Amino acid sequence: MKVLRTIAEVRAAVRDARAAGESVGLVPTMGAFHDGHLSLMRAARQANDLVVVSLFVNPTQFAANEDLSTYPRDEVRDAALADAEGVDILFAPEPAEIYPDGFATTIHVAGITETLDGASRGPHHFDGVATVVTKLFGIVQPDVAYFGQKDAQQVLVVRQVVRDLDLDVHIEACPIVREPDGLAMSSRNVYLDAEARAQATALSRALDAADRVHRSGERDADRILSAAESVLAKAGIDAEYLELRDAETLQPVTRVRRDALLLVAARVGAARLIDNHLLRGTAP
């Protein structure tokens, strides 16, 4: 595996692969790899000739009061894990390589960025995500880019960018990878002490409870959400949001007719955690 630091190096490597007729897969990450990240790399490795993983803690998607300075970083460990998964290129640039002096462009997606994490974290968050992902697509020019479904709203934002800007890349959303007790894997899980770690399992248990109510035949959103709220309340978790939204538009739903996303965000101990579950609709 090559560890590359500059845009020019990555473009040269991709150009050589394209000249040889090879396909290119990209896994955008902020590092601190766990099995969720590795599952994306495996999916990319299975389907592409050249696999590029970006490792970049993107400063523009953090607010001043968020955890940019403390976000977990261990490039040596990450590089070893990526190498073991057969990654060809680890693109690990410095911030100045991505945002040089005079950088003045932001990609803003209206609508779906203004709710849920966009409302909780502020408009800068998805502006930063959309901008850096667009840059990575321009640098790597992948055939396919792989994202985790845990960040369901982010996946929808990236797909909107691809549609609106006519970018020639397929977005592949891969399933959430969970710990044996159900907690969704996240780089921020390292912030959890033992007590908070146990408490955090209530997020997935709440989604499971709501899913059981839905699978029993219930379609009323309030009744489905009530099942999840009960689990969170018993665990002493006050959610930032617990919402049932259309799986494509993120518009609120009152009854589950089409596919819907049940989404939750909560601060547990020192970590802000998110999770979601897809409820299948019945309407054609």
PDB file of C-alpha atoms in Angstrom:
ATOM      1  CA  MET A   1       0.000   0.000   0.000  1.00  0.00           C
ATOM      2  CA  LYS A   2       1.199   3.493  -0.849  1.00  0.00           C
ATOM      3  CA  VAL A   3       0.643   6.364   1.582  1.00  0.00           C
ATOM      4  CA  LEU A   4       0.284   9.503  -0.518  1.00  0.00           C
ATOM      5  CA  ARG A   5       0.138  13.068   0.787  1.00  0.00           C
ATOM      6  CA  THR A   6      -0.494  15.225  -2.265  1.00  0.00           C
ATOM      7  CA  ILE A   7      -3.260  15.618  -4.813  1.00  0.00           C
ATOM      8  CA  ALA A   8      -0.725  15.372  -7.624  1.00  0.00           C
ATOM      9  CA  GLU A   9       0.498  11.974  -6.399  1.00  0.00           C
ATOM     10  CA  VAL A  10      -3.012  10.577  -6.180  1.00  0.00           C
ATOM     11  CA  ARG A  11      -3.973  11.867  -9.605  1.00  0.00           C
ATOM     12  CA  ALA A  12      -0.864  10.320 -11.127  1.00  0.00           C
ATOM     13  CA  ALA A  13      -1.602   6.935  -9.551  1.00  0.00           C
ATOM     14  CA  VAL A  14      -5.228   7.014 -10.691  1.00  0.00           C
ATOM     15  CA  ARG A  15      -4.186   8.106 -14.172  1.00  0.00           C
ATOM     16  CA  ASP A  16      -1.886   5.074 -14.437  1.00  0.00           C
ATOM     17  CA  ALA A  17      -4.709   2.779 -13.281  1.00  0.00           C
ATOM     18  CA  ARG A  18      -7.122   4.266 -15.803  1.00  0.00           C
ATOM     19  CA  ALA A  19      -4.566   3.853 -18.592  1.00  0.00           C
ATOM     20  CA  ALA A  20      -4.449   0.156 -17.695  1.00  0.00           C
ATOM     21  CA  GLY A  21      -8.255  -0.066 -17.892  1.00  0.00           C
ATOM     22  CA  GLU A  22      -8.720  -0.456 -14.153  1.00  0.00           C
ATOM     23  CA  SER A  23     -11.769   0.530 -12.121  1.00  0.00           C
ATOM     24  CA  VAL A  24     -11.382   2.797  -9.081  1.00  0.00           C
ATOM     25  CA  GLY A  25     -13.151   2.645  -5.728  1.00  0.00           C
ATOM     26  CA  LEU A  26     -12.949   5.340  -3.044  1.00  0.00           C
ATOM     27  CA  VAL A  27     -13.622   5.051   0.686  1.00  0.00           C
ATOM     28  CA  PRO A  28     -13.695   8.550   2.253  1.00  0.00           C
ATOM     29  CA  THR A  29     -12.888   8.470   5.982  1.00  0.00           C
ATOM     30  CA  MET A  30     -11.686  10.574   8.892  1.00  0.00           C
ATOM     31  CA  GLY A  31      -9.573   7.705  10.220  1.00  0.00           C
ATOM     32  CA  ALA A  32      -9.719   6.006  13.636  1.00  0.00           C
ATOM     33  CA  PHE A  33     -10.682   2.858  11.763  1.00  0.00           C
ATOM     34  CA  HIS A  34     -13.055   0.260  13.178  1.00  0.00           C
ATOM     35  CA  ASP A  35     -14.829  -2.701  11.620  1.00  0.00           C
ATOM     36  CA  GLY A  36     -17.362  -0.386  10.007  1.00  0.00           C
ATOM     37  CA  HIS A  37     -14.612   1.304   8.006  1.00  0.00           C
ATOM     38  CA  LEU A  38     -13.007  -2.035   7.230  1.00  0.00           C
ATOM     39  CA  SER A  39     -16.303  -3.359   5.853  1.00  0.00           C
ATOM     40  CA  LEU A  40     -16.318  -0.462   3.368  1.00  0.00           C
ATOM     41  CA  MET A  41     -12.763  -1.277   2.334  1.00  0.00           C
ATOM     42  CA  ARG A  42     -13.700  -4.928   1.819  1.00  0.00           C
ATOM     43  CA  ALA A  43     -16.652  -3.940  -0.353  1.00  0.00           C
ATOM     44  CA  ALA A  44     -14.401  -1.657  -2.395  1.00  0.00           C
ATOM     45  CA  ARG A  45     -11.693  -4.321  -2.676  1.00  0.00           C
ATOM     46  CA  GLN A  46     -14.164  -6.915  -3.925  1.00  0.00           C
ATOM     47  CA  ALA A  47     -15.539  -4.695  -6.695  1.00  0.00           C
ATOM     48  CA  ASN A  48     -12.618  -2.550  -7.902  1.00  0.00           C
ATOM     49  CA  ASP A  49      -9.134  -2.894  -9.329  1.00  0.00           C
ATOM     50  CA  LEU A  50      -7.708   0.146  -7.502  1.00  0.00           C
ATOM     51  CA  VAL A  51      -8.889   0.983  -3.978  1.00  0.00           C
ATOM     52  CA  VAL A  52      -8.213   4.437  -2.566  1.00  0.00           C
ATOM     53  CA  VAL A  53      -8.968   5.257   1.078  1.00  0.00           C
ATOM     54  CA  SER A  54      -8.816   8.901   2.120  1.00  0.00           C
ATOM     55  CA  LEU A  55      -7.821   9.659   5.705  1.00  0.00           C
ATOM     56  CA  PHE A  56      -8.591  13.278   6.463  1.00  0.00           C
ATOM     57  CA  VAL A  57     -10.126  14.804   9.578  1.00  0.00           C
ATOM     58  CA  ASN A  58     -12.048  17.510   7.760  1.00  0.00           C
ATOM     59  CA  PRO A  59     -11.934  20.748   9.781  1.00  0.00           C
ATOM     60  CA  THR A  60     -14.746  22.459   7.894  1.00  0.00           C
ATOM     61  CA  GLN A  61     -17.429  20.082   9.177  1.00  0.00           C
ATOM     62  CA  PHE A  62     -16.657  20.805  12.850  1.00  0.00           C
ATOM     63  CA  ALA A  63     -18.031  23.779  14.762  1.00  0.00           C
ATOM     64  CA  ALA A  64     -15.840  25.724  17.182  1.00  0.00           C
ATOM     65  CA  ASN A  65     -17.393  23.895  20.152  1.00  0.00           C
ATOM     66  CA  GLU A  66     -17.017  20.408  18.642  1.00  0.00           C
ATOM     67  CA  ASP A  67     -14.272  17.805  18.962  1.00  0.00           C
ATOM     68  CA  LEU A  68     -11.892  18.622  16.086  1.00  0.00           C
ATOM     69  CA  SER A  69      -8.852  18.892  18.368  1.00  0.00           C
ATOM     70  CA  THR A  70      -9.647  15.702  20.279  1.00  0.00           C
ATOM     71  CA  TYR A  71     -10.995  13.572  17.427  1.00  0.00           C
ATOM     72  CA  PRO A  72      -9.141  10.222  17.639  1.00  0.00           C
ATOM     73  CA  ARG A  73      -6.110  10.004  15.358  1.00  0.00           C
ATOM     74  CA  ASP A  74      -3.645   7.149  14.874  1.00  0.00           C
ATOM     75  CA  GLU A  75      -2.336   7.084  11.333  1.00  0.00           C
ATOM     76  CA  VAL A  76       0.176   4.289  11.943  1.00  0.00           C
ATOM     77  CA  ARG A  77      -2.565   1.974  13.228  1.00  0.00           C
ATOM     78  CA  ASP A  78      -4.965   3.022  10.478  1.00  0.00           C
ATOM     79  CA  ALA A  79      -2.368   2.435   7.776  1.00  0.00           C
ATOM     80  CA  ALA A  80      -1.675  -1.071   9.066  1.00  0.00           C
ATOM     81  CA  LEU A  81      -5.383  -1.909   9.102  1.00  0.00           C
ATOM     82  CA  ALA A  82      -5.931  -0.540   5.595  1.00  0.00           C
ATOM     83  CA  ASP A  83      -2.908  -2.408   4.280  1.00  0.00           C
ATOM     84  CA  ALA A  84      -4.236  -5.646   5.755  1.00  0.00           C
ATOM     85  CA  GLU A  85      -7.499  -5.134   3.838  1.00  0.00           C
ATOM     86  CA  GLY A  86      -5.647  -4.850   0.545  1.00  0.00           C
ATOM     87  CA  VAL A  87      -6.052  -1.098   0.076  1.00  0.00           C
ATOM     88  CA  ASP A  88      -3.803   0.208  -2.701  1.00  0.00           C
ATOM     89  CA  ILE A  89      -3.569   3.891  -1.758  1.00  0.00           C
ATOM     90  CA  LEU A  90      -4.052   5.670   1.561  1.00  0.00           C
ATOM     91  CA  PHE A  91      -4.478   9.361   0.780  1.00  0.00           C
ATOM     92  CA  ALA A  92      -3.556  11.205   3.984  1.00  0.00           C
ATOM     93  CA  PRO A  93      -3.165  14.906   3.141  1.00  0.00           C
ATOM     94  CA  GLU A  94      -2.466  17.824   5.427  1.00  0.00           C
ATOM     95  CA  PRO A  95      -5.296  20.387   5.752  1.00  0.00           C
ATOM     96  CA  ALA A  96      -3.347  22.898   3.628  1.00  0.00           C
ATOM     97  CA  GLU A  97      -3.314  20.405   0.749  1.00  0.00           C
ATOM     98  CA  ILE A  98      -7.120  20.288   0.703  1.00  0.00           C
ATOM     99  CA  TYR A  99      -7.749  23.893   1.749  1.00  0.00           C
ATOM    100  CA  PRO A 100      -4.817  25.979   0.463  1.00  0.00           C
ATOM    101  CA  ASP A 101      -4.472  29.694   1.122  1.00  0.00           C
ATOM    102  CA  GLY A 102      -7.229  31.571  -0.654  1.00  0.00           C
ATOM    103  CA  PHE A 103      -9.677  28.669  -0.674  1.00  0.00           C
ATOM    104  CA  ALA A 104     -13.105  30.310  -0.978  1.00  0.00           C
ATOM    105  CA  THR A 105     -15.623  27.774  -2.295  1.00  0.00           C
ATOM    106  CA  THR A 106     -18.347  25.960  -0.361  1.00  0.00           C
ATOM    107  CA  ILE A 107     -20.865  23.404  -1.601  1.00  0.00           C
ATOM    108  CA  HIS A 108     -24.248  23.951   0.051  1.00  0.00           C
ATOM    109  CA  VAL A 109     -27.149  21.513  -0.315  1.00  0.00           C
ATOM    110  CA  ALA A 110     -30.493  23.058   0.609  1.00  0.00           C
ATOM    111  CA  GLY A 111     -33.397  21.238   2.202  1.00  0.00           C
ATOM    112  CA  ILE A 112     -32.163  17.905   3.530  1.00  0.00           C
ATOM    113  CA  THR A 113     -29.233  19.556   5.343  1.00  0.00           C
ATOM    114  CA  GLU A 114     -31.502  21.804   7.400  1.00  0.00           C
ATOM    115  CA  THR A 115     -32.941  19.145   9.706  1.00  0.00           C
ATOM    116  CA  LEU A 116     -31.709  16.430  12.097  1.00  0.00           C
ATOM    117  CA  ASP A 117     -27.883  16.673  12.244  1.00  0.00           C
ATOM    118  CA  GLY A 118     -27.995  19.862  10.192  1.00  0.00           C
ATOM    119  CA  ALA A 119     -30.208  21.482  12.817  1.00  0.00           C
ATOM    120  CA  SER A 120     -28.264  20.015  15.754  1.00  0.00           C
ATOM    121  CA  ARG A 121     -24.740  20.678  14.501  1.00  0.00           C
ATOM    122  CA  GLY A 122     -25.369  23.767  12.386  1.00  0.00           C
ATOM    123  CA  PRO A 123     -25.285  24.505   8.633  1.00  0.00           C
ATOM    124  CA  HIS A 124     -21.476  24.362   8.517  1.00  0.00           C
ATOM    125  CA  HIS A 125     -21.531  20.607   9.087  1.00  0.00           C
ATOM    126  CA  PHE A 126     -23.040  19.403   5.840  1.00  0.00           C
ATOM    127  CA  ASP A 127     -21.469  22.302   3.935  1.00  0.00           C
ATOM    128  CA  GLY A 128     -18.123  20.922   5.075  1.00  0.00           C
ATOM    129  CA  VAL A 129     -19.089  17.347   4.195  1.00  0.00           C
ATOM    130  CA  ALA A 130     -20.398  18.272   0.746  1.00  0.00           C
ATOM    131  CA  THR A 131     -17.360  20.397  -0.040  1.00  0.00           C
ATOM    132  CA  VAL A 132     -14.697  17.896   0.988  1.00  0.00           C
ATOM    133  CA  VAL A 133     -16.483  14.969  -0.669  1.00  0.00           C
ATOM    134  CA  THR A 134     -16.813  16.943  -3.901  1.00  0.00           C
ATOM    135  CA  LYS A 135     -13.100  17.700  -3.737  1.00  0.00           C
ATOM    136  CA  LEU A 136     -12.255  14.036  -3.139  1.00  0.00           C
ATOM    137  CA  PHE A 137     -14.413  12.996  -6.091  1.00  0.00           C
ATOM    138  CA  GLY A 138     -12.574  15.518  -8.246  1.00  0.00           C
ATOM    139  CA  ILE A 139      -9.180  14.319  -7.066  1.00  0.00           C
ATOM    140  CA  VAL A 140      -9.766  10.545  -7.253  1.00  0.00           C
ATOM    141  CA  GLN A 141     -12.528  10.416  -9.901  1.00  0.00           C
ATOM    142  CA  PRO A 142     -13.779   7.069  -8.595  1.00  0.00           C
ATOM    143  CA  ASP A 143     -16.272   4.816 -10.302  1.00  0.00           C
ATOM    144  CA  VAL A 144     -17.808   3.997  -6.922  1.00  0.00           C
ATOM    145  CA  ALA A 145     -17.568   5.688  -3.499  1.00  0.00           C
ATOM    146  CA  TYR A 146     -18.443   3.789  -0.335  1.00  0.00           C
ATOM    147  CA  PHE A 147     -20.194   5.274   2.715  1.00  0.00           C
ATOM    148  CA  GLY A 148     -21.643   3.772   5.881  1.00  0.00           C
ATOM    149  CA  GLN A 149     -25.404   3.733   6.342  1.00  0.00           C
ATOM    150  CA  LYS A 150     -24.916   4.768   9.988  1.00  0.00           C
ATOM    151  CA  ASP A 151     -24.532   8.298   8.623  1.00  0.00           C
ATOM    152  CA  ALA A 152     -27.821   8.020   6.732  1.00  0.00           C
ATOM    153  CA  GLN A 153     -28.382  11.754   6.333  1.00  0.00           C
ATOM    154  CA  GLN A 154     -24.832  12.192   5.056  1.00  0.00           C
ATOM    155  CA  VAL A 155     -25.447   9.513   2.415  1.00  0.00           C
ATOM    156  CA  LEU A 156     -28.523  11.383   1.196  1.00  0.00           C
ATOM    157  CA  VAL A 157     -26.601  14.670   1.098  1.00  0.00           C
ATOM    158  CA  VAL A 158     -23.789  13.121  -0.933  1.00  0.00           C
ATOM    159  CA  ARG A 159     -26.259  11.535  -3.348  1.00  0.00           C
ATOM    160  CA  GLN A 160     -27.910  14.944  -3.813  1.00  0.00           C
ATOM    161  CA  VAL A 161     -24.530  16.498  -4.629  1.00  0.00           C
ATOM    162  CA  VAL A 162     -23.829  13.764  -7.180  1.00  0.00           C
ATOM    163  CA  ARG A 163     -27.247  14.227  -8.823  1.00  0.00           C
ATOM    164  CA  ASP A 164     -27.196  18.010  -8.849  1.00  0.00           C
ATOM    165  CA  LEU A 165     -23.618  18.381 -10.111  1.00  0.00           C
ATOM    166  CA  ASP A 166     -23.823  15.456 -12.569  1.00  0.00           C
ATOM    167  CA  LEU A 167     -20.822  13.745 -11.011  1.00  0.00           C
ATOM    168  CA  ASP A 168     -19.970  10.423 -12.636  1.00  0.00           C
ATOM    169  CA  VAL A 169     -19.703   8.342  -9.470  1.00  0.00           C
ATOM    170  CA  HIS A 170     -21.979   5.710  -7.964  1.00  0.00           C
ATOM    171  CA  ILE A 171     -22.645   6.033  -4.228  1.00  0.00           C
ATOM    172  CA  GLU A 172     -22.736   2.697  -2.426  1.00  0.00           C
ATOM    173  CA  ALA A 173     -24.203   2.755   1.091  1.00  0.00           C
ATOM    174  CA  CYS A 174     -23.030  -0.212   3.145  1.00  0.00           C
ATOM    175  CA  PRO A 175     -24.874  -1.677   6.150  1.00  0.00           C
ATOM    176  CA  ILE A 176     -24.272  -0.476   9.707  1.00  0.00           C
ATOM    177  CA  VAL A 177     -21.731  -2.624  11.549  1.00  0.00           C
ATOM    178  CA  ARG A 178     -22.524  -3.172  15.215  1.00  0.00           C
ATOM    179  CA  GLU A 179     -20.830  -4.407  18.349  1.00  0.00           C
ATOM    180  CA  PRO A 180     -22.155  -7.733  19.737  1.00  0.00           C
ATOM    181  CA  ASP A 181     -24.407  -5.766  22.132  1.00  0.00           C
ATOM    182  CA  GLY A 182     -25.913  -3.738  19.271  1.00  0.00           C
ATOM    183  CA  LEU A 183     -24.026  -0.455  19.635  1.00  0.00           C
ATOM    184  CA  ALA A 184     -23.308   0.992  16.205  1.00  0.00           C
ATOM    185  CA  MET A 185     -19.566   1.182  15.589  1.00  0.00           C
ATOM    186  CA  SER A 186     -18.224   4.728  15.622  1.00  0.00           C
ATOM    187  CA  SER A 187     -14.839   6.338  16.023  1.00  0.00           C
ATOM    188  CA  ARG A 188     -16.363   8.396  18.836  1.00  0.00           C
ATOM    189  CA  ASN A 189     -17.153   5.281  20.889  1.00  0.00           C
ATOM    190  CA  VAL A 190     -13.647   5.617  22.345  1.00  0.00           C
ATOM    191  CA  TYR A 191     -14.966   8.611  24.326  1.00  0.00           C
ATOM    192  CA  LEU A 192     -17.269   6.325  26.337  1.00  0.00           C
ATOM    193  CA  ASP A 193     -16.287   5.170  29.809  1.00  0.00           C
ATOM    194  CA  ALA A 194     -17.651   1.852  31.076  1.00  0.00           C
ATOM    195  CA  GLU A 195     -20.865   3.334  32.479  1.00  0.00           C
ATOM    196  CA  ALA A 196     -21.614   5.399  29.372  1.00  0.00           C
ATOM    197  CA  ARG A 197     -20.706   2.470  27.130  1.00  0.00           C
ATOM    198  CA  ALA A 198     -23.389   0.340  28.774  1.00  0.00           C
ATOM    199  CA  GLN A 199     -25.896   3.193  28.663  1.00  0.00           C
ATOM    200  CA  ALA A 200     -25.227   3.773  24.951  1.00  0.00           C
ATOM    201  CA  THR A 201     -26.670   0.389  24.015  1.00  0.00           C
ATOM    202  CA  ALA A 202     -30.091   1.912  24.667  1.00  0.00           C
ATOM    203  CA  LEU A 203     -29.914   3.660  21.288  1.00  0.00           C
ATOM    204  CA  SER A 204     -29.965   0.431  19.297  1.00  0.00           C
ATOM    205  CA  ARG A 205     -32.375  -1.175  21.760  1.00  0.00           C
ATOM    206  CA  ALA A 206     -34.757   1.754  21.268  1.00  0.00           C
ATOM    207  CA  LEU A 207     -34.634   1.354  17.492  1.00  0.00           C
ATOM    208  CA  ASP A 208     -35.178  -2.386  17.831  1.00  0.00           C
ATOM    209  CA  ALA A 209     -38.215  -1.801  20.050  1.00  0.00           C
ATOM    210  CA  ALA A 210     -39.734   0.563  17.499  1.00  0.00           C
ATOM    211  CA  ASP A 211     -38.964  -1.900  14.706  1.00  0.00           C
ATOM    212  CA  ARG A 212     -40.806  -4.667  16.570  1.00  0.00           C
ATOM    213  CA  VAL A 213     -43.866  -2.445  16.907  1.00  0.00           C
ATOM    214  CA  HIS A 214     -43.705  -1.643  13.185  1.00  0.00           C
ATOM    215  CA  ARG A 215     -43.309  -5.312  12.231  1.00  0.00           C
ATOM    216  CA  SER A 216     -46.330  -6.161  14.351  1.00  0.00           C
ATOM    217  CA  GLY A 217     -48.389  -4.115  11.891  1.00  0.00           C
ATOM    218  CA  GLU A 218     -48.354  -0.655  13.476  1.00  0.00           C
ATOM    219  CA  ARG A 219     -48.036   2.194  10.973  1.00  0.00           C
ATOM    220  CA  ASP A 220     -48.747   5.237  13.146  1.00  0.00           C
ATOM    221  CA  ALA A 221     -45.512   7.198  13.607  1.00  0.00           C
ATOM    222  CA  ASP A 222     -46.317   8.408  17.121  1.00  0.00           C
ATOM    223  CA  ARG A 223     -46.944   4.882  18.385  1.00  0.00           C
ATOM    224  CA  ILE A 224     -43.776   3.578  16.744  1.00  0.00           C
ATOM    225  CA  LEU A 225     -41.729   6.427  18.202  1.00  0.00           C
ATOM    226  CA  SER A 226     -43.300   5.915  21.619  1.00  0.00           C
ATOM    227  CA  ALA A 227     -41.765   2.440  21.828  1.00  0.00           C
ATOM    228  CA  ALA A 228     -38.291   3.899  21.225  1.00  0.00           C
ATOM    229  CA  GLU A 229     -38.861   6.809  23.604  1.00  0.00           C
ATOM    230  CA  SER A 230     -39.728   4.412  26.413  1.00  0.00           C
ATOM    231  CA  VAL A 231     -36.414   2.557  26.079  1.00  0.00           C
ATOM    232  CA  LEU A 232     -34.395   5.792  26.015  1.00  0.00           C
ATOM    233  CA  ALA A 233     -36.246   7.165  29.037  1.00  0.00           C
ATOM    234  CA  LYS A 234     -35.554   4.031  31.079  1.00  0.00           C
ATOM    235  CA  ALA A 235     -31.854   4.386  30.227  1.00  0.00           C
ATOM    236  CA  GLY A 236     -31.831   8.047  31.260  1.00  0.00           C
ATOM    237  CA  ILE A 237     -31.069   9.291  27.752  1.00  0.00           C
ATOM    238  CA  ASP A 238     -32.525  12.596  26.558  1.00  0.00           C
ATOM    239  CA  ALA A 239     -32.253  12.420  22.766  1.00  0.00           C
ATOM    240  CA  GLU A 240     -31.273  15.420  20.670  1.00  0.00           C
ATOM    241  CA  TYR A 241     -33.685  14.022  18.158  1.00  0.00           C
ATOM    242  CA  LEU A 242     -35.713  10.857  17.662  1.00  0.00           C
ATOM    243  CA  GLU A 243     -37.527  11.113  14.362  1.00  0.00           C
ATOM    244  CA  LEU A 244     -39.313   9.051  11.760  1.00  0.00           C
ATOM    245  CA  ARG A 245     -38.574  10.440   8.305  1.00  0.00           C
ATOM    246  CA  ASP A 246     -39.099   9.500   4.683  1.00  0.00           C
ATOM    247  CA  ALA A 247     -36.081   7.435   3.614  1.00  0.00           C
ATOM    248  CA  GLU A 248     -35.477   9.488   0.457  1.00  0.00           C
ATOM    249  CA  THR A 249     -36.558  13.040   1.299  1.00  0.00           C
ATOM    250  CA  LEU A 250     -36.204  13.133   5.107  1.00  0.00           C
ATOM    251  CA  GLN A 251     -39.633  14.734   5.306  1.00  0.00           C
ATOM    252  CA  PRO A 252     -41.496  13.885   8.536  1.00  0.00           C
ATOM    253  CA  VAL A 253     -43.985  11.046   8.255  1.00  0.00           C
ATOM    254  CA  THR A 254     -47.127  10.468  10.297  1.00  0.00           C
ATOM    255  CA  ARG A 255     -47.763   6.969   8.946  1.00  0.00           C
ATOM    256  CA  VAL A 256     -45.285   4.492   7.480  1.00  0.00           C
ATOM    257  CA  ARG A 257     -46.443   3.894   3.933  1.00  0.00           C
ATOM    258  CA  ARG A 258     -43.131   4.172   2.082  1.00  0.00           C
ATOM    259  CA  ASP A 259     -39.704   3.226   3.396  1.00  0.00           C
ATOM    260  CA  ALA A 260     -38.932   5.366   6.438  1.00  0.00           C
ATOM    261  CA  LEU A 261     -35.840   6.009   8.512  1.00  0.00           C
ATOM    262  CA  LEU A 262     -36.029   5.968  12.283  1.00  0.00           C
ATOM    263  CA  LEU A 263     -33.146   8.208  13.349  1.00  0.00           C
ATOM    264  CA  VAL A 264     -31.736   9.051  16.758  1.00  0.00           C
ATOM    265  CA  ALA A 265     -28.966  11.277  18.083  1.00  0.00           C
ATOM    266  CA  ALA A 266     -28.015  11.642  21.734  1.00  0.00           C
ATOM    267  CA  ARG A 267     -25.142  12.686  23.914  1.00  0.00           C
ATOM    268  CA  VAL A 268     -24.076   9.782  26.115  1.00  0.00           C
ATOM    269  CA  GLY A 269     -21.255  10.525  28.501  1.00  0.00           C
ATOM    270  CA  ALA A 270     -18.593  12.390  26.545  1.00  0.00           C
ATOM    271  CA  ALA A 271     -19.787  11.203  23.123  1.00  0.00           C
ATOM    272  CA  ARG A 272     -22.429  12.397  20.715  1.00  0.00           C
ATOM    273  CA  LEU A 273     -23.788   9.270  19.042  1.00  0.00           C
ATOM    274  CA  ILE A 274     -26.147   8.669  16.118  1.00  0.00           C
ATOM    275  CA  ASP A 275     -27.948   5.570  14.889  1.00  0.00           C
ATOM    276  CA  ASN A 276     -30.794   4.684  12.547  1.00  0.00           C
ATOM    277  CA  HIS A 277     -32.964   1.849  11.323  1.00  0.00           C
ATOM    278  CA  LEU A 278     -34.871   1.457   8.061  1.00  0.00           C
ATOM    279  CA  LEU A 279     -38.558   0.595   8.368  1.00  0.00           C
ATOM    280  CA  ARG A 280     -39.871  -0.918   5.170  1.00  0.00           C
ATOM    281  CA  GLY A 281     -43.035   0.594   3.722  1.00  0.00           C
ATOM    282  CA  THR A 282     -45.975  -1.248   2.273  1.00  0.00           C
ATOM    283  CA  ALA A 283     -47.141   1.192  -0.405  1.00  0.00           C
ATOM    284  CA  PRO A 284     -46.165   0.398  -4.013  1.00  0.00           C
TER     285      PRO A 284
END
